mmCIF file of C-alpha atoms in Angstrom:
data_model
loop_
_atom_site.group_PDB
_atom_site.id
_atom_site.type_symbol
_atom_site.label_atom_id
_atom_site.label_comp_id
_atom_site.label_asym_id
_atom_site.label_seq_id
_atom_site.Cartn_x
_atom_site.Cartn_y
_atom_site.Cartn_z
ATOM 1 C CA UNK C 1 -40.415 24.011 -8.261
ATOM 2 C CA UNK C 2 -39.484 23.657 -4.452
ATOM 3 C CA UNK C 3 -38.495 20.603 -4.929
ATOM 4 C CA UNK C 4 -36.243 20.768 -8.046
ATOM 5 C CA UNK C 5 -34.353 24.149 -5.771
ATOM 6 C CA UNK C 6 -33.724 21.429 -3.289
ATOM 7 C CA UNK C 7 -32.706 18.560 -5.190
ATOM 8 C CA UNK C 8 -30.192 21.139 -7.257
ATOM 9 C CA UNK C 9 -28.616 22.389 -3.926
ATOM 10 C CA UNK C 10 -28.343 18.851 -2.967
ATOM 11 C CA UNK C 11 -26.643 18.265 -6.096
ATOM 12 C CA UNK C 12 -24.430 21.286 -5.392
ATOM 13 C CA UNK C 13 -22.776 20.780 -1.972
ATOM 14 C CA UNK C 14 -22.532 16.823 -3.242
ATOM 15 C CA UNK C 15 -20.483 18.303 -5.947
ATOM 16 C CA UNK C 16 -18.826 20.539 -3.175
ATOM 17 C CA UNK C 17 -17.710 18.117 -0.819
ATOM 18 C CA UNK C 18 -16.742 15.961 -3.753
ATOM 19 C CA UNK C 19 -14.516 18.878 -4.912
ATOM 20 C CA UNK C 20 -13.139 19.284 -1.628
ATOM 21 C CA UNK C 21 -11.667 15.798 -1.133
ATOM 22 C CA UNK C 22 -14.847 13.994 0.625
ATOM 23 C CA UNK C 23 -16.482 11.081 -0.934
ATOM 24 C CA UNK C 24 -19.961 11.017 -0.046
ATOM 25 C CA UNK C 25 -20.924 8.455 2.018
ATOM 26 C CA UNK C 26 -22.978 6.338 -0.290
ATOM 27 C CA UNK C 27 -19.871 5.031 -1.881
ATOM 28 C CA UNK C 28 -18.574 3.510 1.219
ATOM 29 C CA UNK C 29 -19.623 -0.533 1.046
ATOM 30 C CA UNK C 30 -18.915 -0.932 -2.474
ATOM 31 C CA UNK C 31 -14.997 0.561 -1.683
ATOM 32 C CA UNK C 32 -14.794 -1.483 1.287
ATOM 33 C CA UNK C 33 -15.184 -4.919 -0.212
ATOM 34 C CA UNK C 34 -12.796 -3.710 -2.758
ATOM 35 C CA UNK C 35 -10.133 -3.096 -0.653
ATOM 36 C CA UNK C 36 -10.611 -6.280 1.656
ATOM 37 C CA UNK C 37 -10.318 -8.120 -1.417
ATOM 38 C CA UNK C 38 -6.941 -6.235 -2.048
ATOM 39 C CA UNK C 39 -5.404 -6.290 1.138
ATOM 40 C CA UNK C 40 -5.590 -10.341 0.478
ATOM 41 C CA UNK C 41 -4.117 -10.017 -2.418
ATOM 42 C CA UNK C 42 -1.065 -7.714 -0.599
ATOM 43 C CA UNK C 43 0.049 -9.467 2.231
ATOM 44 C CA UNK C 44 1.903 -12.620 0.816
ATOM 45 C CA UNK C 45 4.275 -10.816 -1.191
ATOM 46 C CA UNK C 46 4.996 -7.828 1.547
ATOM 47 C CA UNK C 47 6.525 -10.136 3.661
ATOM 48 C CA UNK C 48 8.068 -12.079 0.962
ATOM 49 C CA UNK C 49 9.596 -8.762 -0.676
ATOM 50 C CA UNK C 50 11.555 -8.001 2.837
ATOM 51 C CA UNK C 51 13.188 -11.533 2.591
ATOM 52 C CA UNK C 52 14.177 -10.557 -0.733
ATOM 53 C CA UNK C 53 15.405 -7.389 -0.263
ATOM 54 C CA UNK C 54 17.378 -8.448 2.809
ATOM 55 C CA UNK C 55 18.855 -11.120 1.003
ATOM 56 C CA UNK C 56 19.728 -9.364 -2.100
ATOM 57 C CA UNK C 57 21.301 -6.791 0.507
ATOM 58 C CA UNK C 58 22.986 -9.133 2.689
ATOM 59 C CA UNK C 59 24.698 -11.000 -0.436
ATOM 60 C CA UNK C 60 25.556 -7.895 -2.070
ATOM 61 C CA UNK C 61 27.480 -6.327 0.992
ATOM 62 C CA UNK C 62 29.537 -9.952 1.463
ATOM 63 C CA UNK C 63 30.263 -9.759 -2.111
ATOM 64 C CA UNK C 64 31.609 -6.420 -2.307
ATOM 65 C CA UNK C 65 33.511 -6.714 1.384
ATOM 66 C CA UNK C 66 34.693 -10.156 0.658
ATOM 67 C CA UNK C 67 32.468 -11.310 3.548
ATOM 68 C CA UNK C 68 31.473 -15.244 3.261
ATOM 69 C CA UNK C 69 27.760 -14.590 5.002
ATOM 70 C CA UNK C 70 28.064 -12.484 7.515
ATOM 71 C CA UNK C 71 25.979 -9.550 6.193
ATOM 72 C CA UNK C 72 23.787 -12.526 4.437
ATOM 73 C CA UNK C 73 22.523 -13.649 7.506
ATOM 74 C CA UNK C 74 21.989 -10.254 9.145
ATOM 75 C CA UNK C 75 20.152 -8.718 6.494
ATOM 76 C CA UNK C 76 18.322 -12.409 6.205
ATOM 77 C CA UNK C 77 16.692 -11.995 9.766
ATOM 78 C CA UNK C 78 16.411 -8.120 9.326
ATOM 79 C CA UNK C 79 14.308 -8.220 5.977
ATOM 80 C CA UNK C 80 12.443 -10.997 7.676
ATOM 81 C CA UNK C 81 11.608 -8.325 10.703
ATOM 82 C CA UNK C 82 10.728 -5.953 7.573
ATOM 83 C CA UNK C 83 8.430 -8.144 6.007
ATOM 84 C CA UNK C 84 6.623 -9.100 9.017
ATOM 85 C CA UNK C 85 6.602 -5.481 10.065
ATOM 86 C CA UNK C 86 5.542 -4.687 6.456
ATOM 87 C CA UNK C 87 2.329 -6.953 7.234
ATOM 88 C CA UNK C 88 1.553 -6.010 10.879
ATOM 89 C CA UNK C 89 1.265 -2.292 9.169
ATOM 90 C CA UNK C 90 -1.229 -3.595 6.870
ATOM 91 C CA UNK C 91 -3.205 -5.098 9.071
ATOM 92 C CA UNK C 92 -3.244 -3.147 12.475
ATOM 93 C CA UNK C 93 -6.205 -1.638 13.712
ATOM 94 C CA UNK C 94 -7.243 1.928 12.789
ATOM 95 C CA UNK C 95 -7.131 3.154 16.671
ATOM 96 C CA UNK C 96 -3.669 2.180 17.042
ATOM 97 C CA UNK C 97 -2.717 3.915 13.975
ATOM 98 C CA UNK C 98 -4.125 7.262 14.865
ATOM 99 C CA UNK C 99 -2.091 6.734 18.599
ATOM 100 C CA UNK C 100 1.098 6.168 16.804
ATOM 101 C CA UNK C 101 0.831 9.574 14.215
ATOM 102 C CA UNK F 1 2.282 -26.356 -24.894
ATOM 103 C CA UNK F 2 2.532 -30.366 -24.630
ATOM 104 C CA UNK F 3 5.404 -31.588 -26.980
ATOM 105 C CA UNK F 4 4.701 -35.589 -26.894
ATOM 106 C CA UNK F 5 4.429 -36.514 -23.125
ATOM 107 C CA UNK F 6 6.594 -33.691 -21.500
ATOM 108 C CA UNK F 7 4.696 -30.640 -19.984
ATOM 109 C CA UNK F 8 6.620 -27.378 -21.553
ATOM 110 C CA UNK F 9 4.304 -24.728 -19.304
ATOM 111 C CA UNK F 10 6.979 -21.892 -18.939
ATOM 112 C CA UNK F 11 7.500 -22.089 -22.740
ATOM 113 C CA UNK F 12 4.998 -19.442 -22.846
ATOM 114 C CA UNK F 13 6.840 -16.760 -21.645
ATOM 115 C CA UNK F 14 9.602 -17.251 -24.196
ATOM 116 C CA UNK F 15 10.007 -14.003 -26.421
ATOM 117 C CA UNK F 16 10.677 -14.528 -30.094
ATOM 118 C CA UNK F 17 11.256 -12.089 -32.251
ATOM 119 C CA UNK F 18 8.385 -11.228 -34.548
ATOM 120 C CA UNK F 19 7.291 -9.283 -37.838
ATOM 121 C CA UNK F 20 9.384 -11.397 -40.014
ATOM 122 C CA UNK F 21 12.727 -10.415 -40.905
ATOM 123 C CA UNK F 22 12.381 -6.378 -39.794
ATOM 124 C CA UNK F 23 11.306 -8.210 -36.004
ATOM 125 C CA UNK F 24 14.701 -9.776 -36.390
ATOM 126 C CA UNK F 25 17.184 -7.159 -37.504
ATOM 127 C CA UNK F 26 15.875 -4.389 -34.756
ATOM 128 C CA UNK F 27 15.069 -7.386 -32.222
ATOM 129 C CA UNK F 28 11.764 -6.803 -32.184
ATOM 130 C CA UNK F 29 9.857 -9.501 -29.640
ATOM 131 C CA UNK F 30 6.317 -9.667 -28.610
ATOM 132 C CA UNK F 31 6.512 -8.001 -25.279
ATOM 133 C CA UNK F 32 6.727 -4.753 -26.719
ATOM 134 C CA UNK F 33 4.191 -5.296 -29.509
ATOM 135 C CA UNK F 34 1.936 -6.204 -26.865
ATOM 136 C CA UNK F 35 2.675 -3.041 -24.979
ATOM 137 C CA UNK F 36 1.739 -0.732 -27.920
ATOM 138 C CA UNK F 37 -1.444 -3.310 -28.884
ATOM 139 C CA UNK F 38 -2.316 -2.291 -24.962
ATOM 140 C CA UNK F 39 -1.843 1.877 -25.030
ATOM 141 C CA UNK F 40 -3.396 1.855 -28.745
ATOM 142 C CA UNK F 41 -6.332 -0.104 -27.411
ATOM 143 C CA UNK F 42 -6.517 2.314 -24.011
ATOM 144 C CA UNK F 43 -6.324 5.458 -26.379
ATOM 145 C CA UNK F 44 -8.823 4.149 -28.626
ATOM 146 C CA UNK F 45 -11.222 3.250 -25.847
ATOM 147 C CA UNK F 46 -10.778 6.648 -24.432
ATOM 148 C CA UNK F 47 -10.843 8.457 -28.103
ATOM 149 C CA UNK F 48 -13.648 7.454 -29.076
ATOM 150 C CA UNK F 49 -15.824 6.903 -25.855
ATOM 151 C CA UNK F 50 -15.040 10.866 -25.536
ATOM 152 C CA UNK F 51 -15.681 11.581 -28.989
ATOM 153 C CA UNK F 52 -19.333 12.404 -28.441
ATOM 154 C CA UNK F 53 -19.268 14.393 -25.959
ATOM 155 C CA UNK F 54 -22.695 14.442 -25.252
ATOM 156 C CA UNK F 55 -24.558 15.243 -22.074
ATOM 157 C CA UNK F 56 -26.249 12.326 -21.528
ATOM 158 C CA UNK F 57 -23.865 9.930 -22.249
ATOM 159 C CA UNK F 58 -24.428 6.927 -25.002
ATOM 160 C CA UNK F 59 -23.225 3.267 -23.731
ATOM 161 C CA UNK F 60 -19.096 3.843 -24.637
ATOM 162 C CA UNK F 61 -18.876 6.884 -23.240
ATOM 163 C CA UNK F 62 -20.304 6.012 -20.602
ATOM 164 C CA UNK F 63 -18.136 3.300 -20.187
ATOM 165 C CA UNK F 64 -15.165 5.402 -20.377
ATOM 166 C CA UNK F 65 -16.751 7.865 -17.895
ATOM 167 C CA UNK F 66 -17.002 5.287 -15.205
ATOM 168 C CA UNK F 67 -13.557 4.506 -15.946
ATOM 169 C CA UNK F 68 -11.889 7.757 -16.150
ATOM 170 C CA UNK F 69 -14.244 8.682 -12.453
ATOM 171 C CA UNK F 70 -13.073 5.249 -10.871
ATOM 172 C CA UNK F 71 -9.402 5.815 -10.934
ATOM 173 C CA UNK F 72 -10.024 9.284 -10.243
ATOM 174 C CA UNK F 73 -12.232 8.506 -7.031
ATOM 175 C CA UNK F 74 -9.438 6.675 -6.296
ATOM 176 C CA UNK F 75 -6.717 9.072 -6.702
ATOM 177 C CA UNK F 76 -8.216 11.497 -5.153
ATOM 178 C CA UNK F 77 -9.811 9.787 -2.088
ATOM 179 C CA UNK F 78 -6.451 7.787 -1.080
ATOM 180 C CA UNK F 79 -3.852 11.116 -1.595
ATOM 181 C CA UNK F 80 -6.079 13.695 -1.231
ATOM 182 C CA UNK F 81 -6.782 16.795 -2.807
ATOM 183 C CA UNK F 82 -3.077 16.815 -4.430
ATOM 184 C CA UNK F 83 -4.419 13.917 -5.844
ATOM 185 C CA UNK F 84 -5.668 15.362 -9.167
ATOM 186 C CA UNK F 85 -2.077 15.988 -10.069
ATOM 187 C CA UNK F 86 -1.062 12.706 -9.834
ATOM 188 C CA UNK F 87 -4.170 11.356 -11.413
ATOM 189 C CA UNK F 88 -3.108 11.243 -14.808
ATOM 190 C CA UNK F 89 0.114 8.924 -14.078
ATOM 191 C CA UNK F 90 -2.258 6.393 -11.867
ATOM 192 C CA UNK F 91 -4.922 6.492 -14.548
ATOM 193 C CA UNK F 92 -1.866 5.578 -16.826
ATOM 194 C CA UNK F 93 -0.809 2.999 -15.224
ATOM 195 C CA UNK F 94 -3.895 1.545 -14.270
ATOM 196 C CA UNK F 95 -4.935 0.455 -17.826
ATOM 197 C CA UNK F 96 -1.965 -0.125 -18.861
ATOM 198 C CA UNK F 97 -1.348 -3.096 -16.488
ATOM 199 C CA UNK F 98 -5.062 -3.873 -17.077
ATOM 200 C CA UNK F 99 -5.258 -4.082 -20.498
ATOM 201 C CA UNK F 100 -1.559 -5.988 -20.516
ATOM 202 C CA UNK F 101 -3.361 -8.422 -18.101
ATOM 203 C CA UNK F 102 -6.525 -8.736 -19.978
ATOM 204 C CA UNK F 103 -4.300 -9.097 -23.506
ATOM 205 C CA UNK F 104 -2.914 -12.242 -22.151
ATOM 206 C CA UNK F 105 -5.823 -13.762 -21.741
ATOM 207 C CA UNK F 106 -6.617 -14.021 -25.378
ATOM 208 C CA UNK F 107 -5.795 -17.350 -27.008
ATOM 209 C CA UNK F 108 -2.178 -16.766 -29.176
ATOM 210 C CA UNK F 109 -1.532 -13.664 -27.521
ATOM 211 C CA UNK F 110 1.242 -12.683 -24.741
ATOM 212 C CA UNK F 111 1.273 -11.286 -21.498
ATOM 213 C CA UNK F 112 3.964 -8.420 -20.943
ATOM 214 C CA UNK F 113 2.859 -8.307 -17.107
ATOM 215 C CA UNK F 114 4.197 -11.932 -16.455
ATOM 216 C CA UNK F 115 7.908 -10.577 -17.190
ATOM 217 C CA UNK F 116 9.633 -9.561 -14.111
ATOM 218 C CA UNK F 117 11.648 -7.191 -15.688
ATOM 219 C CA UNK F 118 7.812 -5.136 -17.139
ATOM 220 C CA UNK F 119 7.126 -4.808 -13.602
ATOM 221 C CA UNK F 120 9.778 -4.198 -11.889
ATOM 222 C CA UNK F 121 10.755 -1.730 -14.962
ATOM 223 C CA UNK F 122 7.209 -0.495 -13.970
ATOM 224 C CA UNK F 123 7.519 -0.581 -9.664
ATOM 225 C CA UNK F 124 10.760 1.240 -9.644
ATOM 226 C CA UNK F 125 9.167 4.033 -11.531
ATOM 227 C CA UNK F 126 6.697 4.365 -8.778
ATOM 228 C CA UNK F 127 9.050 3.992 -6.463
ATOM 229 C CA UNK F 128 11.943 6.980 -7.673
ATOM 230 C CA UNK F 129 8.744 9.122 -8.089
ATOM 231 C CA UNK F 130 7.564 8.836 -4.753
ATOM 232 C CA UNK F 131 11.491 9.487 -3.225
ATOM 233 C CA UNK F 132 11.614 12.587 -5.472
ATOM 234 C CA UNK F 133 8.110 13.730 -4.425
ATOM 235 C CA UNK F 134 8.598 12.942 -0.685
ATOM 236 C CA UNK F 135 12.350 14.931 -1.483
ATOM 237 C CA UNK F 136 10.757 17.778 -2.409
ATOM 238 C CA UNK F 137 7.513 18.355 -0.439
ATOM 239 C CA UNK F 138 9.185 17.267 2.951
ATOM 240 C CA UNK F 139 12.994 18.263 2.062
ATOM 241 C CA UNK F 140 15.262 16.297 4.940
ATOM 242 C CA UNK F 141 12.584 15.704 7.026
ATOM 243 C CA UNK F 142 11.949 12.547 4.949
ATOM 244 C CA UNK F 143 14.794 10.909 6.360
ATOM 245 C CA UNK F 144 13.174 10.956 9.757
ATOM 246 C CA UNK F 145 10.839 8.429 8.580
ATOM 247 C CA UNK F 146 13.293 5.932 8.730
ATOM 248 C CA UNK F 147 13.335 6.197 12.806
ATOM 249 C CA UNK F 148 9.712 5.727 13.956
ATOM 250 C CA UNK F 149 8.289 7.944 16.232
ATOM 251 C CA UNK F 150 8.328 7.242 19.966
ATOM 252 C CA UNK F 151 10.588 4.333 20.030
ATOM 253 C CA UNK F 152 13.866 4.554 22.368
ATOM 254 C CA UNK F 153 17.555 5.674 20.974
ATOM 255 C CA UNK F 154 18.881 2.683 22.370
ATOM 256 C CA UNK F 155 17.186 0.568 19.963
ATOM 257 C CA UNK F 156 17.882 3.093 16.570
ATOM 258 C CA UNK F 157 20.797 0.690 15.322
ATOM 259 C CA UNK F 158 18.339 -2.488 15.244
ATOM 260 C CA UNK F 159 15.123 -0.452 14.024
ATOM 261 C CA UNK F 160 17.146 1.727 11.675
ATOM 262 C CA UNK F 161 17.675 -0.847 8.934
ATOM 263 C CA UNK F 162 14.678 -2.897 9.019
ATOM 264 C CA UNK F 163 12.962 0.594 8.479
ATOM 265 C CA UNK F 164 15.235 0.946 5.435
ATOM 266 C CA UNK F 165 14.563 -2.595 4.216
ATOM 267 C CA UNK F 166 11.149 -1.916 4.610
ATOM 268 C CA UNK F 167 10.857 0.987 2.344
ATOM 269 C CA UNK F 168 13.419 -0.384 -0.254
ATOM 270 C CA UNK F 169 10.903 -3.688 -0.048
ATOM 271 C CA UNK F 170 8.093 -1.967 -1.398
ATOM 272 C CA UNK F 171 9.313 -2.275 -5.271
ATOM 273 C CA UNK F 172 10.349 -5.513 -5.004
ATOM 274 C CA UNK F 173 7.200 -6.626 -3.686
ATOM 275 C CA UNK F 174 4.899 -4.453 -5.655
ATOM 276 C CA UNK F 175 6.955 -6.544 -8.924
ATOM 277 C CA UNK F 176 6.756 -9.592 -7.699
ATOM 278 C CA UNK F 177 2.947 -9.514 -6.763
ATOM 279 C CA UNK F 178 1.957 -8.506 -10.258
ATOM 280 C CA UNK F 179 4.375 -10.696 -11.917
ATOM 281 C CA UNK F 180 3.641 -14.216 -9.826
ATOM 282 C CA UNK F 181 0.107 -13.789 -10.235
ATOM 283 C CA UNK F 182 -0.014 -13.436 -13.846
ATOM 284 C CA UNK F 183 2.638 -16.314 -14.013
ATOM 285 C CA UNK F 184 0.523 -18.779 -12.021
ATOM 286 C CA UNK F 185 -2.682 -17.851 -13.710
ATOM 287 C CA UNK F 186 -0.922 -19.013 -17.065
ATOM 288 C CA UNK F 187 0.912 -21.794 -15.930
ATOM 289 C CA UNK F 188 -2.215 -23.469 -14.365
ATOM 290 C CA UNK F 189 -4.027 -22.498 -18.149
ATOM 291 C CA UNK F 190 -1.021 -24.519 -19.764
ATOM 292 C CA UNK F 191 -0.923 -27.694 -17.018
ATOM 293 C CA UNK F 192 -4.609 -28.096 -17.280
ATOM 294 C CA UNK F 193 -4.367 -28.237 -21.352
ATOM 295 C CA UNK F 194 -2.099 -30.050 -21.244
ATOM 296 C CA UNK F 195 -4.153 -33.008 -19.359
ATOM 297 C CA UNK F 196 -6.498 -32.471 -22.365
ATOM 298 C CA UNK F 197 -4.002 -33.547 -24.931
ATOM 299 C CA UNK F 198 -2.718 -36.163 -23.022
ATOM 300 C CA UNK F 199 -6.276 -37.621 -22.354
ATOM 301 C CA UNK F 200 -6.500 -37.855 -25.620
ATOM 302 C CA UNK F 201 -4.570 -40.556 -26.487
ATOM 303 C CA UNK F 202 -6.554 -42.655 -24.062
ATOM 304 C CA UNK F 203 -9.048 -43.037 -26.662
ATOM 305 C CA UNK F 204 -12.964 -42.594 -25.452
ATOM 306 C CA UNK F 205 -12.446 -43.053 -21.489
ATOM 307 C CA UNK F 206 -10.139 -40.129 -22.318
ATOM 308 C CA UNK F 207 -12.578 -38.016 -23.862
ATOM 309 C CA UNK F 208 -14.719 -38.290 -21.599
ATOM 310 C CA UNK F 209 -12.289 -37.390 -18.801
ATOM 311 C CA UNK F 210 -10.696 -34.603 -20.627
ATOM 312 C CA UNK F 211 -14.230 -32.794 -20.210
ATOM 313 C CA UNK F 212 -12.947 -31.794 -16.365
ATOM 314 C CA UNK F 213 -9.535 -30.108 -17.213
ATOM 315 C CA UNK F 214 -11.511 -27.997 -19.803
ATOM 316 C CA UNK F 215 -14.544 -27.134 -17.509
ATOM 317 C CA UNK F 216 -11.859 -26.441 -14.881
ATOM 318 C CA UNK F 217 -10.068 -24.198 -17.647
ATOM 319 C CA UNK F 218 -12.993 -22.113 -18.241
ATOM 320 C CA UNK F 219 -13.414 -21.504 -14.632
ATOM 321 C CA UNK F 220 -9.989 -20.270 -14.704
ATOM 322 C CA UNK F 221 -10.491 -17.827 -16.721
ATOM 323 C CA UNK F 222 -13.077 -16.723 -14.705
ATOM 324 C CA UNK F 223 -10.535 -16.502 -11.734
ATOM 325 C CA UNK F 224 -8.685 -14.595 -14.108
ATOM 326 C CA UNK F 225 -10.446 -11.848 -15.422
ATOM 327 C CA UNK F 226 -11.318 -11.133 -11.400
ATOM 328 C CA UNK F 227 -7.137 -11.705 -10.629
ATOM 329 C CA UNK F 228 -6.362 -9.302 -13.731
ATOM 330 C CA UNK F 229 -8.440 -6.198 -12.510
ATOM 331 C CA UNK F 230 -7.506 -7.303 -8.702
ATOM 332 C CA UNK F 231 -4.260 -6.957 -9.495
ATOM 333 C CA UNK F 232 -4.068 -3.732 -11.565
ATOM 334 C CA UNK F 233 -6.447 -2.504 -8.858
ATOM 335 C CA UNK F 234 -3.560 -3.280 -6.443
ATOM 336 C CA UNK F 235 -0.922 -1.696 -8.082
ATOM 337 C CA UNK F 236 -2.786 1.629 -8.948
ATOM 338 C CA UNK F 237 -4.361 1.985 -5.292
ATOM 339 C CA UNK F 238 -0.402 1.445 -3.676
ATOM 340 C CA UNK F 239 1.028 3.688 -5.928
ATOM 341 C CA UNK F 240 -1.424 6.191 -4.344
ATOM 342 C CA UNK F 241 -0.948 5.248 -0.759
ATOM 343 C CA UNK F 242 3.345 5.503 -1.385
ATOM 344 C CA UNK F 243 2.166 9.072 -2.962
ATOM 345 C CA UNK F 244 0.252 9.936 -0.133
ATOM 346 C CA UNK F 245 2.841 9.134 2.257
ATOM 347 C CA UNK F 246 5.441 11.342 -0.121
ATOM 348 C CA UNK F 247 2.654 14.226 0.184
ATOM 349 C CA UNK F 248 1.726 13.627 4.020
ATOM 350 C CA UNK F 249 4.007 16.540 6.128
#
């Protein structure tokens, strides 16, 4: 009987913390390999989206300004910057994170 | 497909419109038809694996359990408690994309996630929901984001717009990603097919030969049934971290 009472609070405050926002702990190697997997499968096209966008930018502004590339090559090297920001965000460590926030 | 000795492997994506002569007068293709084949089969799956309703769950509902936990493990772990009210748009779009990218891979059928326009259709979404939740939870203060913390004034007018470009990159490459991958996954079916047919007009040394393209084939789909539920994975967990940030004070 003991042991049921203890395995049901267990259960409880499990179910409490899970509630609350906290995956138990167990969870964590399965998630991890998950997510290494992903961030692979991210950082490619996050620094190839910032060319784009700066591109699509750049050409837009010379088009509508009557421009012949300057805001093309501005927005070129800019979006570049992005992307490669884009990817040094992915990848930073933790610790530097929480310094920066 | 192979037409004589030319390789045709974008042909695939062509739409056409289907259903006979109705297909044609409302211009009817099979991108959409694939889209309702998808949410009918998510709805069904979910239908009936709930349908029991029994405490100790039978095989399909237990399926649909782990499912319906997963994405809201997810959800919930990556935004936080808000999370739940978000959940049922991520679990949404989570099958959606996974059944579209699971569809394709049935012989004859089409994949809706290999058009740009599906996901981009589907990233912008994300995107305009996370401005107008970020709008309304942080107000002006959003705008603030754009000049990160720290840095000096002098610099604003260089870090300024690459912040900007940054944030308007993240539809464009949260399209593209799903998009490319489900385009290269198909061309690579339709070049290594290809090789079959051509092998075989070699006669018998061809045969033989042909065997690697189509063990290499099978592997491939393999590679894709992991690329599929990577992907849709992808999508669904960076909709949650653009929420979070929208959520975050």
């Amino acid at each position: 009987m003991t042991e049921d009472k203890t395995s049901f609070d267990e259960r409880l405050r499990a179910a409490q913390t899970r509630v609350a926002g906290k995956p138990p702990e167990t969870e964590q190697p399965d998630r991890e390999d998950k997510s290494i997997l992903a961030l692979a499968a991210r950082a490619g096209s996050e620094m190839l989206g910032g060319l784009v966008v700066g591109v699509l930018v750049g050409w837009g502004l010379d088009r509508w300004l009557h421009f012949r590339a300057l805001f093309l090559v501005l927005f070129a090297l800019a979006g570049g910057c992005a992307g490669i920001m884009n990817v040094w965000r992915l990848v930073k460590p933790p610790d530097i994170n929480g310094k920066e926030s | 497909m192979a037409s004589g000795s030319s390789i045709d492997v974008l042909g695939q994506f062509e739409l056409h419109p289907v259903l006979g002569g109705l297909g044609e007068a409302i211009r009817l293709s099979q991108s959409p038809v694939y889209m309702v084949i998808a949410c009918a089969l998510v709805l069904a799956f979910m239908f009936y694996g709930m349908k029991p309703a029994s405490v100790v769950p039978g095989r399909f509902q237990a399926a649909a359990e782990i499912c319906y936990e997963f994405v809201r493990n997810l959800a919930v772990d990556t935004i936080g408690p808000e999370g739940t009210s978000f959940f049922p748009f991520i679990f949404a779009l989570f099958f959606f994309i996974l059944a579209g990218n699971y569809l394709g891979l049935v012989p004859h059928s089409f994949t809706f996630t290999s058009h740009i326009a599906v996901t981009f259709a589907l990233a912008i979404m994300v995107f305009v929901l996370s401005i107008i939740v970020s709008l309304k939870v942080q107000g002006l203060k959003f705008f603030a984001h754009f000049m990160p913390a720290g840095a000096p004034v002098a610099l604003a007018p260089l870090l300024v717009p690459i912040e900007i470009l940054s944030f308007l990159s993240r539809p464009v490459s949260l399209s593209i990603r799903l998009f490319a991958n489900m385009v290269a996954g198909h061309v690579m079916f339709d070049i290594f097919a290809s090789f079959v047919i051509m092998l075989a007009g070699l006669g018998f040394i061809g045969d033989v030969l042909a065997v690697g393209p189509i063990a290499i084939n099978i592997a491939l789909i393999g590679l894709e049934l992991l690329v599929g539920v990577l992907q849709a994975y992808v999508f669904a967990i960076l909709t949650c971290i653009y929420l979070r940030e929208a959520v975050a004070h």
